[in-house]
């Protein structure tokens, strides 16, 4: 049973820990170590709290926090699922959760800037490529999905 709820500042260390595990164990397959290190420095617990103040941040919980996603309007940010919980539908639940909120707010599409690692996940979930960009954190794919 997976619950999705709003992030609380007390979750910051758990969320930062999941992001670091993802970066080191999953994203490291697609990006050089200097980019992974830069991203780990970027996503400290304090930074997670700062981001949560700027965006709507959510966590997925089973026995503990297993994933996170953030939303700013119709933009998807910072989706990470703990490597040991990957492939169980948590990423899909998180994404569909914020898409439903965007529909409620009147948006007709979602947008994301996806890592190479998550590119095929988004395409599987109905997103289509818009363009690719070079960022401070390496190559990213801009994708969008029309909302019902
Ligand atoms: C990408 C990520 C969020 C996916 O979360 P997840 O919980 O493992 O995904 P789900 O189990 O909900 O998968 C949903 C569907 O997408 C597919 N999928 C998941 N990851 C995929 C990938 N990397 N490539 C292709 N398909 C993928 C699943 O097989 C599933 O397909 P189905 O329709 O046949 O059931 C997770 O693997 C992750 O955190 N990756 C590392 C961090 C990262 O890159 N985050 C994104 C930053 S932009």
mmCIF file of N, CA, C and O and ligand atoms in Angstrom, residues 22 26-27 79-81 86-92 113-115 117-118 120-122 124-125, ligand 1:
data_model
loop_
_atom_site.group_PDB
_atom_site.id
_atom_site.type_symbol
_atom_site.label_atom_id
_atom_site.label_comp_id
_atom_site.label_asym_id
_atom_site.label_seq_id
_atom_site.Cartn_x
_atom_site.Cartn_y
_atom_site.Cartn_z
ATOM 1 N N UNK A 22 19.834 7.329 -5.463
ATOM 2 C CA UNK A 22 19.496 7.284 -6.900
ATOM 3 C C UNK A 22 20.663 7.790 -7.746
ATOM 4 O O UNK A 22 21.052 7.156 -8.730
ATOM 5 N N UNK A 26 21.969 4.793 -9.695
ATOM 6 C CA UNK A 26 21.179 4.678 -10.927
ATOM 7 C C UNK A 26 21.639 5.696 -11.980
ATOM 8 O O UNK A 26 22.086 5.323 -13.071
ATOM 9 N N UNK A 27 21.583 6.966 -11.641
ATOM 10 C CA UNK A 27 21.948 7.992 -12.611
ATOM 11 C C UNK A 27 23.424 7.923 -12.997
ATOM 12 O O UNK A 27 23.808 8.350 -14.098
ATOM 13 N N UNK A 79 11.928 14.017 -9.457
ATOM 14 C CA UNK A 79 11.282 12.737 -9.142
ATOM 15 C C UNK A 79 12.358 11.680 -8.916
ATOM 16 O O UNK A 79 13.213 11.442 -9.779
ATOM 17 N N UNK A 80 12.296 11.060 -7.773
ATOM 18 C CA UNK A 80 13.268 10.014 -7.429
ATOM 19 C C UNK A 80 12.550 8.915 -6.655
ATOM 20 O O UNK A 80 11.809 9.205 -5.709
ATOM 21 N N UNK A 81 12.809 7.683 -7.030
ATOM 22 C CA UNK A 81 12.280 6.517 -6.304
ATOM 23 C C UNK A 81 13.484 5.708 -5.814
ATOM 24 O O UNK A 81 14.427 5.450 -6.590
ATOM 25 N N UNK A 86 12.285 0.598 -6.857
ATOM 26 C CA UNK A 86 12.030 0.900 -8.277
ATOM 27 C C UNK A 86 11.299 -0.261 -8.944
ATOM 28 O O UNK A 86 11.399 -1.413 -8.511
ATOM 29 N N UNK A 87 10.523 0.080 -9.965
ATOM 30 C CA UNK A 87 9.841 -0.937 -10.757
ATOM 31 C C UNK A 87 8.573 -1.472 -10.133
ATOM 32 O O UNK A 87 8.013 -2.461 -10.598
ATOM 33 N N UNK A 88 8.065 -0.790 -9.083
ATOM 34 C CA UNK A 88 6.835 -1.243 -8.412
ATOM 35 C C UNK A 88 5.676 -0.286 -8.635
ATOM 36 O O UNK A 88 4.684 -0.328 -7.914
ATOM 37 N N UNK A 89 5.825 0.624 -9.582
ATOM 38 C CA UNK A 89 4.710 1.522 -9.905
ATOM 39 C C UNK A 89 4.673 2.806 -9.093
ATOM 40 O O UNK A 89 3.736 3.601 -9.225
ATOM 41 N N UNK A 90 5.697 3.047 -8.241
ATOM 42 C CA UNK A 90 5.670 4.245 -7.385
ATOM 43 C C UNK A 90 5.893 5.519 -8.210
ATOM 44 O O UNK A 90 5.216 6.534 -8.002
ATOM 45 N N UNK A 91 6.815 5.460 -9.173
ATOM 46 C CA UNK A 91 7.048 6.613 -10.041
ATOM 47 C C UNK A 91 5.781 6.989 -10.804
ATOM 48 O O UNK A 91 5.428 8.171 -10.899
ATOM 49 N N UNK A 92 5.085 5.998 -11.313
ATOM 50 C CA UNK A 92 3.838 6.254 -12.045
ATOM 51 C C UNK A 92 2.802 6.925 -11.113
ATOM 52 O O UNK A 92 2.169 7.910 -11.494
ATOM 53 N N UNK A 113 11.820 18.259 -17.522
ATOM 54 C CA UNK A 113 13.186 18.204 -18.027
ATOM 55 C C UNK A 113 13.790 16.940 -17.420
ATOM 56 O O UNK A 113 14.118 16.902 -16.242
ATOM 57 N N UNK A 114 13.879 15.903 -18.245
ATOM 58 C CA UNK A 114 14.211 14.570 -17.723
ATOM 59 C C UNK A 114 15.684 14.246 -17.909
ATOM 60 O O UNK A 114 16.297 14.607 -18.918
ATOM 61 N N UNK A 115 16.216 13.527 -16.944
ATOM 62 C CA UNK A 115 17.565 12.979 -17.087
ATOM 63 C C UNK A 115 17.569 11.934 -18.210
ATOM 64 O O UNK A 115 16.511 11.409 -18.586
ATOM 65 N N UNK A 117 18.513 9.101 -17.727
ATOM 66 C CA UNK A 117 18.081 7.912 -16.986
ATOM 67 C C UNK A 117 16.563 7.742 -16.989
ATOM 68 O O UNK A 117 16.056 6.614 -17.068
ATOM 69 N N UNK A 118 15.838 8.863 -16.884
ATOM 70 C CA UNK A 118 14.374 8.793 -16.759
ATOM 71 C C UNK A 118 13.662 9.002 -18.099
ATOM 72 O O UNK A 118 12.430 8.924 -18.154
ATOM 73 N N UNK A 120 13.168 7.287 -20.890
ATOM 74 C CA UNK A 120 12.252 6.243 -21.374
ATOM 75 C C UNK A 120 11.099 5.989 -20.411
ATOM 76 O O UNK A 120 10.026 5.549 -20.837
ATOM 77 N N UNK A 121 11.307 6.271 -19.123
ATOM 78 C CA UNK A 121 10.199 6.198 -18.162
ATOM 79 C C UNK A 121 9.102 7.178 -18.572
ATOM 80 O O UNK A 121 7.921 6.816 -18.660
ATOM 81 N N UNK A 122 9.482 8.424 -18.839
ATOM 82 C CA UNK A 122 8.479 9.430 -19.213
ATOM 83 C C UNK A 122 7.788 9.047 -20.527
ATOM 84 O O UNK A 122 6.571 9.227 -20.672
ATOM 85 N N UNK A 124 7.284 6.101 -21.635
ATOM 86 C CA UNK A 124 6.373 5.013 -21.302
ATOM 87 C C UNK A 124 5.068 5.555 -20.707
ATOM 88 O O UNK A 124 3.999 4.979 -20.870
ATOM 89 N N UNK A 125 5.168 6.687 -20.016
ATOM 90 C CA UNK A 125 4.010 7.284 -19.335
ATOM 91 C C UNK A 125 3.308 8.322 -20.222
ATOM 92 O O UNK A 125 2.505 9.111 -19.734
HETATM 93 C C1 LIG B 1 12.727 7.017 -13.221
HETATM 94 C C2 LIG B 1 12.090 6.548 -11.921
HETATM 95 C C3 LIG B 1 11.518 7.757 -11.172
HETATM 96 C C4 LIG B 1 10.970 5.540 -12.245
HETATM 97 O O1 LIG B 1 10.303 5.183 -11.029
HETATM 98 P P1 LIG B 1 9.724 3.672 -10.827
HETATM 99 O O2 LIG B 1 8.912 3.683 -9.590
HETATM 100 O O3 LIG B 1 10.845 2.713 -10.912
HETATM 101 O O4 LIG B 1 8.800 3.522 -12.114
HETATM 102 P P2 LIG B 1 7.443 2.648 -12.234
HETATM 103 O O5 LIG B 1 7.649 1.352 -11.531
HETATM 104 O O6 LIG B 1 6.287 3.491 -11.805
HETATM 105 O O7 LIG B 1 7.385 2.400 -13.799
HETATM 106 C C5 LIG B 1 6.266 2.764 -14.605
HETATM 107 C C6 LIG B 1 6.480 2.177 -15.994
HETATM 108 O O8 LIG B 1 7.657 2.766 -16.566
HETATM 109 C C7 LIG B 1 8.604 1.733 -16.864
HETATM 110 N N1 LIG B 1 9.939 2.251 -16.528
HETATM 111 C C8 LIG B 1 10.404 2.619 -15.312
HETATM 112 N N2 LIG B 1 11.665 3.088 -15.419
HETATM 113 C C9 LIG B 1 11.992 2.970 -16.718
HETATM 114 C C10 LIG B 1 13.160 3.270 -17.460
HETATM 115 N N3 LIG B 1 14.253 3.796 -16.878
HETATM 116 N N4 LIG B 1 13.144 3.029 -18.799
HETATM 117 C C11 LIG B 1 12.047 2.522 -19.403
HETATM 118 N N5 LIG B 1 10.903 2.211 -18.751
HETATM 119 C C12 LIG B 1 10.894 2.436 -17.426
HETATM 120 C C13 LIG B 1 8.220 0.558 -15.988
HETATM 121 O O9 LIG B 1 8.668 -0.654 -16.546
HETATM 122 C C14 LIG B 1 6.711 0.677 -15.975
HETATM 123 O O10 LIG B 1 6.211 0.150 -17.185
HETATM 124 P P3 LIG B 1 4.812 -0.655 -17.317
HETATM 125 O O11 LIG B 1 3.875 0.352 -17.917
HETATM 126 O O12 LIG B 1 5.142 -1.777 -18.233
HETATM 127 O O13 LIG B 1 4.379 -1.103 -15.961
HETATM 128 C C15 LIG B 1 13.130 5.822 -11.003
HETATM 129 O O14 LIG B 1 13.667 4.719 -11.651
HETATM 130 C C16 LIG B 1 14.264 6.721 -10.534
HETATM 131 O O15 LIG B 1 14.168 7.331 -9.478
HETATM 132 N N6 LIG B 1 15.374 6.796 -11.313
HETATM 133 C C17 LIG B 1 16.577 7.495 -10.895
HETATM 134 C C18 LIG B 1 16.371 8.956 -10.633
HETATM 135 C C19 LIG B 1 15.938 9.724 -11.858
HETATM 136 O O16 LIG B 1 16.517 9.642 -12.919
HETATM 137 N N7 LIG B 1 14.881 10.532 -11.644
HETATM 138 C C20 LIG B 1 14.346 11.366 -12.659
HETATM 139 C C21 LIG B 1 15.059 12.676 -12.701
HETATM 140 S S1 LIG B 1 14.472 13.626 -14.120
#
